[in-house]
Amino acid sequence: DAGITQSPRYKITETGRQVTLMCHQTWSHSYMFWYRQDLGHGLRLIYYSAAADITDKGEVPDGYVVSRSKTENFPLTLESATRSQTSVYFCASTRDSNTEAFFGQGTRLTVV
Amino acid sequence: AQKVTQAQTEISVVEKEDVTLDCVYETRDTTYYLFWYKQPPSGELVFLIRRNSFDEQNEISGRYSWNFQKSTSSFNFTITASQVVDSAVYFCALSGVGTYKYIFGTGTRLKVLA
């Protein structure tokens, strides 16, 4: 189906483990974003990308790594998960940098 | 630097009341875009409106209206005759030409009581 999908929807992992959150969009949108949503902080930008092989740090990039080898995929990796990374993660894409963003359903990550 | 401030953390109103959600932004870009999104209890994020920095006309869509004022760097959102289905978290967002960052505020949780 067309759209933007995230996987997994729910994930529980242990402190120190590496975990990758997947994001896939079918529109060939150039721009993709990763946000984390925490109570009291709204949506904070982790990383963003203007095209394949072009990524930039957002507001809270520490502890995260991204890659974008293909336009449609934008995986987010937590190299060594910490409890402070327990959050809901949203992936989004836009056709242009200033148009409506389309969001995935979110991934609820719990680090124990 | 870009910044979006939504000072109202939570607002409660009784059904049929009007309510205004405030959004104040900061940017050095001369061309920029402002957005509002709704996040209902189900969790998905729904786009409501986009406005560019050169268009200060107010916009009305049904019970929703938006007031953009560059002089005060504000882009406020008013819901007229609120309904229980309007209960959600509302986010204001900002994107600047050239930076392509897409920054959100902390959100305002609106509770509409029957």
PDB file of N, CA, C and O in Angstrom, chain B residues 46-86:
ATOM      1  N   VAL B  46      -2.248  14.489  12.116  1.00  0.00           N
ATOM      2  CA  VAL B  46      -3.093  14.904  11.000  1.00  0.00           C
ATOM      3  C   VAL B  46      -2.795  16.344  10.648  1.00  0.00           C
ATOM      4  O   VAL B  46      -2.866  17.238  11.493  1.00  0.00           O
ATOM      5  N   PHE B  47      -2.483  16.588   9.397  1.00  0.00           N
ATOM      6  CA  PHE B  47      -2.199  17.931   8.903  1.00  0.00           C
ATOM      7  C   PHE B  47      -3.485  18.743   8.874  1.00  0.00           C
ATOM      8  O   PHE B  47      -4.540  18.269   8.427  1.00  0.00           O
ATOM      9  N   LEU B  48      -3.399  20.015   9.326  1.00  0.00           N
ATOM     10  CA  LEU B  48      -4.562  20.895   9.298  1.00  0.00           C
ATOM     11  C   LEU B  48      -4.388  22.043   8.318  1.00  0.00           C
ATOM     12  O   LEU B  48      -5.286  22.339   7.522  1.00  0.00           O
ATOM     13  N   ILE B  49      -3.244  22.737   8.385  1.00  0.00           N
ATOM     14  CA  ILE B  49      -3.081  23.910   7.546  1.00  0.00           C
ATOM     15  C   ILE B  49      -1.604  24.234   7.348  1.00  0.00           C
ATOM     16  O   ILE B  49      -0.762  23.907   8.184  1.00  0.00           O
ATOM     17  N   ARG B  50      -1.313  24.882   6.230  1.00  0.00           N
ATOM     18  CA  ARG B  50       0.018  25.380   5.912  1.00  0.00           C
ATOM     19  C   ARG B  50      -0.128  26.843   5.489  1.00  0.00           C
ATOM     20  O   ARG B  50      -1.055  27.183   4.749  1.00  0.00           O
ATOM     21  N   ARG B  51       0.774  27.682   5.946  1.00  0.00           N
ATOM     22  CA  ARG B  51       0.727  29.097   5.607  1.00  0.00           C
ATOM     23  C   ARG B  51       2.145  29.570   5.326  1.00  0.00           C
ATOM     24  O   ARG B  51       3.043  29.275   6.093  1.00  0.00           O
ATOM     25  N   ASN B  52       2.366  30.312   4.237  1.00  0.00           N
ATOM     26  CA  ASN B  52       3.698  30.839   3.985  1.00  0.00           C
ATOM     27  C   ASN B  52       3.833  32.244   4.551  1.00  0.00           C
ATOM     28  O   ASN B  52       2.832  32.926   4.807  1.00  0.00           O
ATOM     29  N   SER B  53       5.049  32.686   4.701  1.00  0.00           N
ATOM     30  CA  SER B  53       5.338  33.938   5.398  1.00  0.00           C
ATOM     31  C   SER B  53       4.881  35.174   4.648  1.00  0.00           C
ATOM     32  O   SER B  53       4.858  36.271   5.209  1.00  0.00           O
ATOM     33  N   PHE B  54       4.530  35.027   3.384  1.00  0.00           N
ATOM     34  CA  PHE B  54       4.098  36.189   2.610  1.00  0.00           C
ATOM     35  C   PHE B  54       2.579  36.330   2.558  1.00  0.00           C
ATOM     36  O   PHE B  54       2.066  37.271   1.955  1.00  0.00           O
ATOM     37  N   ASP B  55       1.905  35.395   3.162  1.00  0.00           N
ATOM     38  CA  ASP B  55       0.448  35.417   3.108  1.00  0.00           C
ATOM     39  C   ASP B  55      -0.111  35.585   4.510  1.00  0.00           C
ATOM     40  O   ASP B  55      -0.220  34.618   5.256  1.00  0.00           O
ATOM     41  N   GLU B  56      -0.469  36.818   4.847  1.00  0.00           N
ATOM     42  CA  GLU B  56      -0.967  37.083   6.185  1.00  0.00           C
ATOM     43  C   GLU B  56      -2.479  37.072   6.271  1.00  0.00           C
ATOM     44  O   GLU B  56      -3.049  37.443   7.288  1.00  0.00           O
ATOM     45  N   GLN B  57      -3.114  36.670   5.230  1.00  0.00           N
ATOM     46  CA  GLN B  57      -4.575  36.590   5.273  1.00  0.00           C
ATOM     47  C   GLN B  57      -5.006  35.512   6.257  1.00  0.00           C
ATOM     48  O   GLN B  57      -4.430  34.430   6.303  1.00  0.00           O
ATOM     49  N   ASN B  58      -6.019  35.834   7.016  1.00  0.00           N
ATOM     50  CA  ASN B  58      -6.574  34.832   7.904  1.00  0.00           C
ATOM     51  C   ASN B  58      -7.294  33.772   7.085  1.00  0.00           C
ATOM     52  O   ASN B  58      -7.764  34.038   5.975  1.00  0.00           O
ATOM     53  N   GLU B  59      -7.365  32.602   7.634  1.00  0.00           N
ATOM     54  CA  GLU B  59      -8.023  31.514   6.917  1.00  0.00           C
ATOM     55  C   GLU B  59      -9.080  30.884   7.795  1.00  0.00           C
ATOM     56  O   GLU B  59      -8.898  30.736   9.000  1.00  0.00           O
ATOM     57  N   ILE B  60     -10.176  30.543   7.161  1.00  0.00           N
ATOM     58  CA  ILE B  60     -11.273  29.897   7.874  1.00  0.00           C
ATOM     59  C   ILE B  60     -11.634  28.620   7.136  1.00  0.00           C
ATOM     60  O   ILE B  60     -11.747  28.600   5.917  1.00  0.00           O
ATOM     61  N   SER B  61     -11.783  27.563   7.912  1.00  0.00           N
ATOM     62  CA  SER B  61     -12.227  26.293   7.341  1.00  0.00           C
ATOM     63  C   SER B  61     -13.237  25.689   8.300  1.00  0.00           C
ATOM     64  O   SER B  61     -12.877  25.077   9.304  1.00  0.00           O
ATOM     65  N   GLY B  62     -14.482  25.889   8.001  1.00  0.00           N
ATOM     66  CA  GLY B  62     -15.522  25.382   8.890  1.00  0.00           C
ATOM     67  C   GLY B  62     -15.446  26.052  10.248  1.00  0.00           C
ATOM     68  O   GLY B  62     -15.508  27.281  10.357  1.00  0.00           O
ATOM     69  N   ARG B  63     -15.275  25.265  11.281  1.00  0.00           N
ATOM     70  CA  ARG B  63     -15.199  25.812  12.642  1.00  0.00           C
ATOM     71  C   ARG B  63     -13.775  26.240  13.002  1.00  0.00           C
ATOM     72  O   ARG B  63     -13.547  26.781  14.082  1.00  0.00           O
ATOM     73  N   TYR B  64     -12.837  25.988  12.104  1.00  0.00           N
ATOM     74  CA  TYR B  64     -11.439  26.304  12.366  1.00  0.00           C
ATOM     75  C   TYR B  64     -11.063  27.614  11.697  1.00  0.00           C
ATOM     76  O   TYR B  64     -11.460  27.881  10.554  1.00  0.00           O
ATOM     77  N   SER B  65     -10.261  28.407  12.374  1.00  0.00           N
ATOM     78  CA  SER B  65      -9.718  29.612  11.755  1.00  0.00           C
ATOM     79  C   SER B  65      -8.309  29.840  12.279  1.00  0.00           C
ATOM     80  O   SER B  65      -7.963  29.410  13.384  1.00  0.00           O
ATOM     81  N   TRP B  66      -7.522  30.520  11.444  1.00  0.00           N
ATOM     82  CA  TRP B  66      -6.133  30.753  11.796  1.00  0.00           C
ATOM     83  C   TRP B  66      -5.817  32.224  11.596  1.00  0.00           C
ATOM     84  O   TRP B  66      -6.221  32.837  10.595  1.00  0.00           O
ATOM     85  N   ASN B  67      -5.089  32.785  12.544  1.00  0.00           N
ATOM     86  CA  ASN B  67      -4.695  34.181  12.501  1.00  0.00           C
ATOM     87  C   ASN B  67      -3.187  34.272  12.488  1.00  0.00           C
ATOM     88  O   ASN B  67      -2.527  33.925  13.473  1.00  0.00           O
ATOM     89  N   PHE B  68      -2.637  34.742  11.376  1.00  0.00           N
ATOM     90  CA  PHE B  68      -1.195  34.847  11.202  1.00  0.00           C
ATOM     91  C   PHE B  68      -0.806  36.316  11.299  1.00  0.00           C
ATOM     92  O   PHE B  68      -1.296  37.140  10.527  1.00  0.00           O
ATOM     93  N   GLN B  69       0.072  36.656  12.230  1.00  0.00           N
ATOM     94  CA  GLN B  69       0.526  38.033  12.381  1.00  0.00           C
ATOM     95  C   GLN B  69       2.045  38.058  12.439  1.00  0.00           C
ATOM     96  O   GLN B  69       2.641  37.673  13.450  1.00  0.00           O
ATOM     97  N   LYS B  70       2.670  38.530  11.369  1.00  0.00           N
ATOM     98  CA  LYS B  70       4.126  38.603  11.334  1.00  0.00           C
ATOM     99  C   LYS B  70       4.652  39.590  12.359  1.00  0.00           C
ATOM    100  O   LYS B  70       5.739  39.406  12.905  1.00  0.00           O
ATOM    101  N   SER B  71       3.905  40.630  12.625  1.00  0.00           N
ATOM    102  CA  SER B  71       4.387  41.666  13.546  1.00  0.00           C
ATOM    103  C   SER B  71       4.620  41.116  14.948  1.00  0.00           C
ATOM    104  O   SER B  71       5.482  41.613  15.683  1.00  0.00           O
ATOM    105  N   THR B  72       3.862  40.110  15.314  1.00  0.00           N
ATOM    106  CA  THR B  72       4.019  39.501  16.645  1.00  0.00           C
ATOM    107  C   THR B  72       4.555  38.074  16.548  1.00  0.00           C
ATOM    108  O   THR B  72       4.621  37.365  17.554  1.00  0.00           O
ATOM    109  N   SER B  73       4.927  37.646  15.338  1.00  0.00           N
ATOM    110  CA  SER B  73       5.442  36.288  15.112  1.00  0.00           C
ATOM    111  C   SER B  73       4.502  35.248  15.711  1.00  0.00           C
ATOM    112  O   SER B  73       4.915  34.346  16.452  1.00  0.00           O
ATOM    113  N   SER B  74       3.244  35.399  15.381  1.00  0.00           N
ATOM    114  CA  SER B  74       2.271  34.458  15.940  1.00  0.00           C
ATOM    115  C   SER B  74       1.400  33.843  14.845  1.00  0.00           C
ATOM    116  O   SER B  74       1.152  34.459  13.803  1.00  0.00           O
ATOM    117  N   PHE B  75       0.973  32.652  15.106  1.00  0.00           N
ATOM    118  CA  PHE B  75       0.109  31.931  14.168  1.00  0.00           C
ATOM    119  C   PHE B  75      -0.891  31.150  15.014  1.00  0.00           C
ATOM    120  O   PHE B  75      -0.733  29.964  15.267  1.00  0.00           O
ATOM    121  N   ASN B  76      -1.933  31.845  15.450  1.00  0.00           N
ATOM    122  CA  ASN B  76      -2.881  31.273  16.398  1.00  0.00           C
ATOM    123  C   ASN B  76      -4.033  30.552  15.711  1.00  0.00           C
ATOM    124  O   ASN B  76      -4.433  30.903  14.597  1.00  0.00           O
ATOM    125  N   PHE B  77      -4.567  29.590  16.404  1.00  0.00           N
ATOM    126  CA  PHE B  77      -5.582  28.690  15.868  1.00  0.00           C
ATOM    127  C   PHE B  77      -6.820  28.762  16.764  1.00  0.00           C
ATOM    128  O   PHE B  77      -6.707  28.560  17.974  1.00  0.00           O
ATOM    129  N   THR B  78      -7.954  29.069  16.163  1.00  0.00           N
ATOM    130  CA  THR B  78      -9.198  29.171  16.923  1.00  0.00           C
ATOM    131  C   THR B  78     -10.197  28.120  16.460  1.00  0.00           C
ATOM    132  O   THR B  78     -10.399  27.932  15.258  1.00  0.00           O
ATOM    133  N   ILE B  79     -10.778  27.452  17.433  1.00  0.00           N
ATOM    134  CA  ILE B  79     -11.868  26.517  17.151  1.00  0.00           C
ATOM    135  C   ILE B  79     -13.148  27.152  17.687  1.00  0.00           C
ATOM    136  O   ILE B  79     -13.237  27.496  18.881  1.00  0.00           O
ATOM    137  N   THR B  80     -14.098  27.333  16.817  1.00  0.00           N
ATOM    138  CA  THR B  80     -15.377  27.929  17.199  1.00  0.00           C
ATOM    139  C   THR B  80     -16.367  26.821  17.532  1.00  0.00           C
ATOM    140  O   THR B  80     -16.408  25.791  16.848  1.00  0.00           O
ATOM    141  N   ALA B  81     -17.137  27.038  18.556  1.00  0.00           N
ATOM    142  CA  ALA B  81     -18.152  26.053  18.960  1.00  0.00           C
ATOM    143  C   ALA B  81     -17.527  24.669  19.091  1.00  0.00           C
ATOM    144  O   ALA B  81     -17.892  23.723  18.366  1.00  0.00           O
ATOM    145  N   SER B  82     -16.597  24.545  19.987  1.00  0.00           N
ATOM    146  CA  SER B  82     -15.830  23.299  20.127  1.00  0.00           C
ATOM    147  C   SER B  82     -16.732  22.090  20.358  1.00  0.00           C
ATOM    148  O   SER B  82     -17.845  22.204  20.905  1.00  0.00           O
ATOM    149  N   GLN B  83     -16.210  20.947  19.928  1.00  0.00           N
ATOM    150  CA  GLN B  83     -16.930  19.691  20.091  1.00  0.00           C
ATOM    151  C   GLN B  83     -15.998  18.686  20.769  1.00  0.00           C
ATOM    152  O   GLN B  83     -14.776  18.822  20.710  1.00  0.00           O
ATOM    153  N   VAL B  84     -16.592  17.665  21.353  1.00  0.00           N
ATOM    154  CA  VAL B  84     -15.791  16.648  22.041  1.00  0.00           C
ATOM    155  C   VAL B  84     -14.759  16.031  21.100  1.00  0.00           C
ATOM    156  O   VAL B  84     -13.643  15.723  21.505  1.00  0.00           O
ATOM    157  N   VAL B  85     -15.114  15.899  19.835  1.00  0.00           N
ATOM    158  CA  VAL B  85     -14.185  15.297  18.859  1.00  0.00           C
ATOM    159  C   VAL B  85     -12.966  16.170  18.598  1.00  0.00           C
ATOM    160  O   VAL B  85     -12.002  15.723  17.983  1.00  0.00           O
ATOM    161  N   ASP B  86     -13.012  17.409  19.055  1.00  0.00           N
ATOM    162  CA  ASP B  86     -11.846  18.292  18.909  1.00  0.00           C
ATOM    163  C   ASP B  86     -10.790  17.997  19.963  1.00  0.00           C
ATOM    164  O   ASP B  86      -9.679  18.533  19.899  1.00  0.00           O
TER     165      ASP B  86
END
